[in-house]
mmCIF file with all atom_site columns, C-alpha atoms in Angstrom:
data_model
loop_
_atom_site.group_PDB
_atom_site.id
_atom_site.type_symbol
_atom_site.label_atom_id
_atom_site.label_alt_id
_atom_site.label_comp_id
_atom_site.label_asym_id
_atom_site.label_entity_id
_atom_site.label_seq_id
_atom_site.pdbx_PDB_ins_code
_atom_site.Cartn_x
_atom_site.Cartn_y
_atom_site.Cartn_z
_atom_site.occupancy
_atom_site.B_iso_or_equiv
_atom_site.pdbx_formal_charge
_atom_site.auth_seq_id
_atom_site.auth_comp_id
_atom_site.auth_asym_id
_atom_site.auth_atom_id
_atom_site.pdbx_PDB_model_num
ATOM 1  C CA . UNK A 1 1  ? -11.147 -0.410 -1.866 1.00 0.00 ? 1  UNK A CA 1
ATOM 2  C CA . UNK A 1 2  ? -11.143 2.431  1.117  1.00 0.00 ? 2  UNK A CA 1
ATOM 3  C CA . UNK A 1 3  ? -7.783  4.186  1.892  1.00 0.00 ? 3  UNK A CA 1
ATOM 4  C CA . UNK A 1 4  ? -6.792  5.829  4.937  1.00 0.00 ? 4  UNK A CA 1
ATOM 5  C CA . UNK A 1 5  ? -3.681  6.116  6.942  1.00 0.00 ? 5  UNK A CA 1
ATOM 6  C CA . UNK A 1 6  ? -2.198  5.142  3.660  1.00 0.00 ? 6  UNK A CA 1
ATOM 7  C CA . UNK A 1 7  ? -3.600  1.421  3.907  1.00 0.00 ? 7  UNK A CA 1
ATOM 8  C CA . UNK A 1 8  ? -5.499  0.395  1.151  1.00 0.00 ? 8  UNK A CA 1
ATOM 9  C CA . UNK A 1 9  ? -8.840  -1.908 2.761  1.00 0.00 ? 9  UNK A CA 1
ATOM 10 C CA . UNK A 1 10 ? -9.927  -4.728 0.891  1.00 0.00 ? 10 UNK A CA 1
ATOM 11 C CA . UNK A 1 11 ? -13.734 -5.683 0.827  1.00 0.00 ? 11 UNK A CA 1
ATOM 12 C CA . UNK A 1 12 ? -14.183 -7.987 3.234  1.00 0.00 ? 12 UNK A CA 1
ATOM 13 C CA . UNK A 1 13 ? -11.802 -6.765 5.377  1.00 0.00 ? 13 UNK A CA 1
ATOM 14 C CA . UNK A 1 14 ? -13.006 -5.994 9.148  1.00 0.00 ? 14 UNK A CA 1
ATOM 15 C CA . UNK A 1 15 ? -10.169 -3.896 10.408 1.00 0.00 ? 15 UNK A CA 1
ATOM 16 C CA . UNK A 1 16 ? -7.205  -2.493 8.785  1.00 0.00 ? 16 UNK A CA 1
ATOM 17 C CA . UNK A 1 17 ? -4.130  -4.163 8.860  1.00 0.00 ? 17 UNK A CA 1
ATOM 18 C CA . UNK A 1 18 ? -2.107  -0.616 9.778  1.00 0.00 ? 18 UNK A CA 1
ATOM 19 C CA . UNK A 1 19 ? -3.897  1.198  12.003 1.00 0.00 ? 19 UNK A CA 1
ATOM 20 C CA . UNK A 1 20 ? -6.394  -2.041 13.311 1.00 0.00 ? 20 UNK A CA 1
ATOM 21 C CA . UNK A 1 21 ? -9.671  0.577  12.968 1.00 0.00 ? 21 UNK A CA 1
ATOM 22 C CA . UNK A 1 22 ? -12.498 -0.963 12.199 1.00 0.00 ? 22 UNK A CA 1
ATOM 23 C CA . UNK A 1 23 ? -14.333 -0.795 9.193  1.00 0.00 ? 23 UNK A CA 1
ATOM 24 C CA . UNK A 1 24 ? -18.138 -1.509 8.578  1.00 0.00 ? 24 UNK A CA 1
ATOM 25 C CA . UNK A 1 25 ? -20.144 -3.613 6.049  1.00 0.00 ? 25 UNK A CA 1
ATOM 26 C CA . UNK A 1 26 ? -19.742 -0.464 3.811  1.00 0.00 ? 26 UNK A CA 1
ATOM 27 C CA . UNK A 1 27 ? -16.123 -0.885 3.729  1.00 0.00 ? 27 UNK A CA 1
ATOM 28 C CA . UNK A 1 28 ? -16.100 2.687  5.211  1.00 0.00 ? 28 UNK A CA 1
ATOM 29 C CA . UNK A 1 29 ? -14.311 3.408  9.044  1.00 0.00 ? 29 UNK A CA 1
ATOM 30 C CA . UNK A 1 30 ? -16.646 3.426  11.916 1.00 0.00 ? 30 UNK A CA 1
ATOM 31 C CA . UNK A 1 31 ? -13.683 4.741  14.140 1.00 0.00 ? 31 UNK A CA 1
ATOM 32 C CA . UNK A 1 32 ? -15.298 8.437  13.897 1.00 0.00 ? 32 UNK A CA 1
ATOM 33 C CA . UNK A 1 33 ? -18.379 6.911  15.385 1.00 0.00 ? 33 UNK A CA 1
ATOM 34 C CA . UNK A 1 34 ? -16.215 4.997  18.104 1.00 0.00 ? 34 UNK A CA 1
ATOM 35 C CA . UNK A 1 35 ? -14.638 8.281  19.456 1.00 0.00 ? 35 UNK A CA 1
ATOM 36 C CA . UNK A 1 36 ? -17.968 10.390 19.201 1.00 0.00 ? 36 UNK A CA 1
ATOM 37 C CA . UNK A 1 37 ? -19.270 7.512  21.421 1.00 0.00 ? 37 UNK A CA 1
ATOM 38 C CA . UNK A 1 38 ? -16.200 7.341  23.960 1.00 0.00 ? 38 UNK A CA 1
ATOM 39 C CA . UNK A 1 39 ? -16.276 11.130 24.353 1.00 0.00 ? 39 UNK A CA 1
ATOM 40 C CA . UNK A 1 40 ? -19.876 11.167 25.341 1.00 0.00 ? 40 UNK A CA 1
ATOM 41 C CA . UNK A 1 41 ? -18.862 8.494  28.059 1.00 0.00 ? 41 UNK A CA 1
ATOM 42 C CA . UNK A 1 42 ? -16.061 10.509 28.728 1.00 0.00 ? 42 UNK A CA 1
ATOM 43 C CA . UNK A 1 43 ? -18.205 13.810 29.228 1.00 0.00 ? 43 UNK A CA 1
ATOM 44 C CA . UNK A 1 44 ? -20.520 12.048 31.260 1.00 0.00 ? 44 UNK A CA 1
ATOM 45 C CA . UNK A 1 45 ? -17.818 11.009 33.486 1.00 0.00 ? 45 UNK A CA 1
ATOM 46 C CA . UNK A 1 46 ? -16.299 14.083 33.486 1.00 0.00 ? 46 UNK A CA 1
ATOM 47 C CA . UNK A 1 47 ? -19.770 15.851 35.029 1.00 0.00 ? 47 UNK A CA 1
ATOM 48 C CA . UNK A 1 48 ? -20.456 13.508 37.016 1.00 0.00 ? 48 UNK A CA 1
ATOM 49 C CA . UNK A 1 49 ? -16.814 13.543 38.890 1.00 0.00 ? 49 UNK A CA 1
ATOM 50 C CA . UNK A 1 50 ? -16.851 17.684 38.593 1.00 0.00 ? 50 UNK A CA 1
ATOM 51 C CA . UNK A 1 51 ? -20.213 17.937 40.628 1.00 0.00 ? 51 UNK A CA 1
ATOM 52 C CA . UNK A 1 52 ? -19.021 15.709 43.042 1.00 0.00 ? 52 UNK A CA 1
ATOM 53 C CA . UNK A 1 53 ? -15.554 17.708 43.571 1.00 0.00 ? 53 UNK A CA 1
ATOM 54 C CA . UNK A 1 54 ? -17.936 21.118 43.897 1.00 0.00 ? 54 UNK A CA 1
ATOM 55 C CA . UNK A 1 55 ? -19.874 19.370 46.586 1.00 0.00 ? 55 UNK A CA 1
ATOM 56 C CA . UNK A 1 56 ? -17.127 18.288 48.114 1.00 0.00 ? 56 UNK A CA 1
ATOM 57 C CA . UNK A 1 57 ? -15.436 21.885 48.184 1.00 0.00 ? 57 UNK A CA 1
ATOM 58 C CA . UNK A 1 58 ? -18.884 23.500 49.064 1.00 0.00 ? 58 UNK A CA 1
ATOM 59 C CA . UNK A 1 59 ? -18.878 21.020 51.794 1.00 0.00 ? 59 UNK A CA 1
ATOM 60 C CA . UNK A 1 60 ? -15.057 22.137 53.284 1.00 0.00 ? 60 UNK A CA 1
ATOM 61 C CA . UNK A 1 61 ? -15.417 25.486 52.209 1.00 0.00 ? 61 UNK A CA 1
ATOM 62 C CA . UNK A 1 62 ? -18.818 25.135 55.194 1.00 0.00 ? 62 UNK A CA 1
ATOM 63 C CA . UNK A 1 63 ? -16.769 23.794 57.619 1.00 0.00 ? 63 UNK A CA 1
ATOM 64 C CA . UNK A 1 64 ? -13.979 26.024 57.120 1.00 0.00 ? 64 UNK A CA 1
ATOM 65 C CA . UNK A 1 65 ? -16.798 29.172 57.383 1.00 0.00 ? 65 UNK A CA 1
ATOM 66 C CA . UNK A 1 66 ? -18.013 27.373 60.901 1.00 0.00 ? 66 UNK A CA 1
ATOM 67 C CA . UNK A 1 67 ? -14.283 26.834 62.412 1.00 0.00 ? 67 UNK A CA 1
ATOM 68 C CA . UNK A 1 68 ? -12.012 29.362 60.832 1.00 0.00 ? 68 UNK A CA 1
ATOM 69 C CA . UNK A 1 69 ? -9.121  27.343 61.822 1.00 0.00 ? 69 UNK A CA 1
ATOM 70 C CA . UNK A 1 70 ? -9.237  24.670 59.844 1.00 0.00 ? 70 UNK A CA 1
ATOM 71 C CA . UNK A 1 71 ? -7.864  26.586 56.998 1.00 0.00 ? 71 UNK A CA 1
ATOM 72 C CA . UNK A 1 72 ? -4.740  26.454 58.263 1.00 0.00 ? 72 UNK A CA 1
ATOM 73 C CA . UNK A 1 73 ? -4.225  22.680 58.784 1.00 0.00 ? 73 UNK A CA 1
ATOM 74 C CA . UNK A 1 74 ? -2.072  21.294 56.174 1.00 0.00 ? 74 UNK A CA 1
ATOM 75 C CA . UNK A 1 75 ? -3.535  17.999 53.935 1.00 0.00 ? 75 UNK A CA 1
ATOM 76 C CA . UNK A 1 76 ? -0.581  15.799 55.455 1.00 0.00 ? 76 UNK A CA 1
ATOM 77 C CA . UNK A 1 77 ? -1.979  15.898 58.602 1.00 0.00 ? 77 UNK A CA 1
ATOM 78 C CA . UNK A 1 78 ? -5.347  14.406 57.813 1.00 0.00 ? 78 UNK A CA 1
ATOM 79 C CA . UNK A 1 79 ? -3.683  11.019 56.607 1.00 0.00 ? 79 UNK A CA 1
ATOM 80 C CA . UNK A 1 80 ? -4.010  8.764  58.511 1.00 0.00 ? 80 UNK A CA 1
ATOM 81 C CA . UNK A 1 81 ? -0.747  7.026  59.791 1.00 0.00 ? 81 UNK A CA 1
ATOM 82 C CA . UNK A 1 82 ? -0.196  4.061  59.448 1.00 0.00 ? 82 UNK A CA 1
ATOM 83 C CA . UNK A 1 83 ? 2.588   1.764  61.638 1.00 0.00 ? 83 UNK A CA 1
ATOM 84 C CA . UNK A 1 84 ? 5.957   0.985  60.052 1.00 0.00 ? 84 UNK A CA 1
ATOM 85 C CA . UNK A 1 85 ? 6.903   -2.592 61.083 1.00 0.00 ? 85 UNK A CA 1
#
């Protein structure tokens, strides 16, 4: 038996009945490995988003440098106006 989260896991169980963490064939928790994979995916996604934001920021700053009056436009003014029915 393996104990984790104060629940004993019997041989042959695939998931903890208390916390639902998966158990591998050796009856050891694999949640740490899954979390590592999820963290790697999230880091890649975050880096991708960060790169895109930096590109957009650079583009906006370039536009402002070309026309300094753009710096005074409120973001709300850039939103599309929708017709109310």
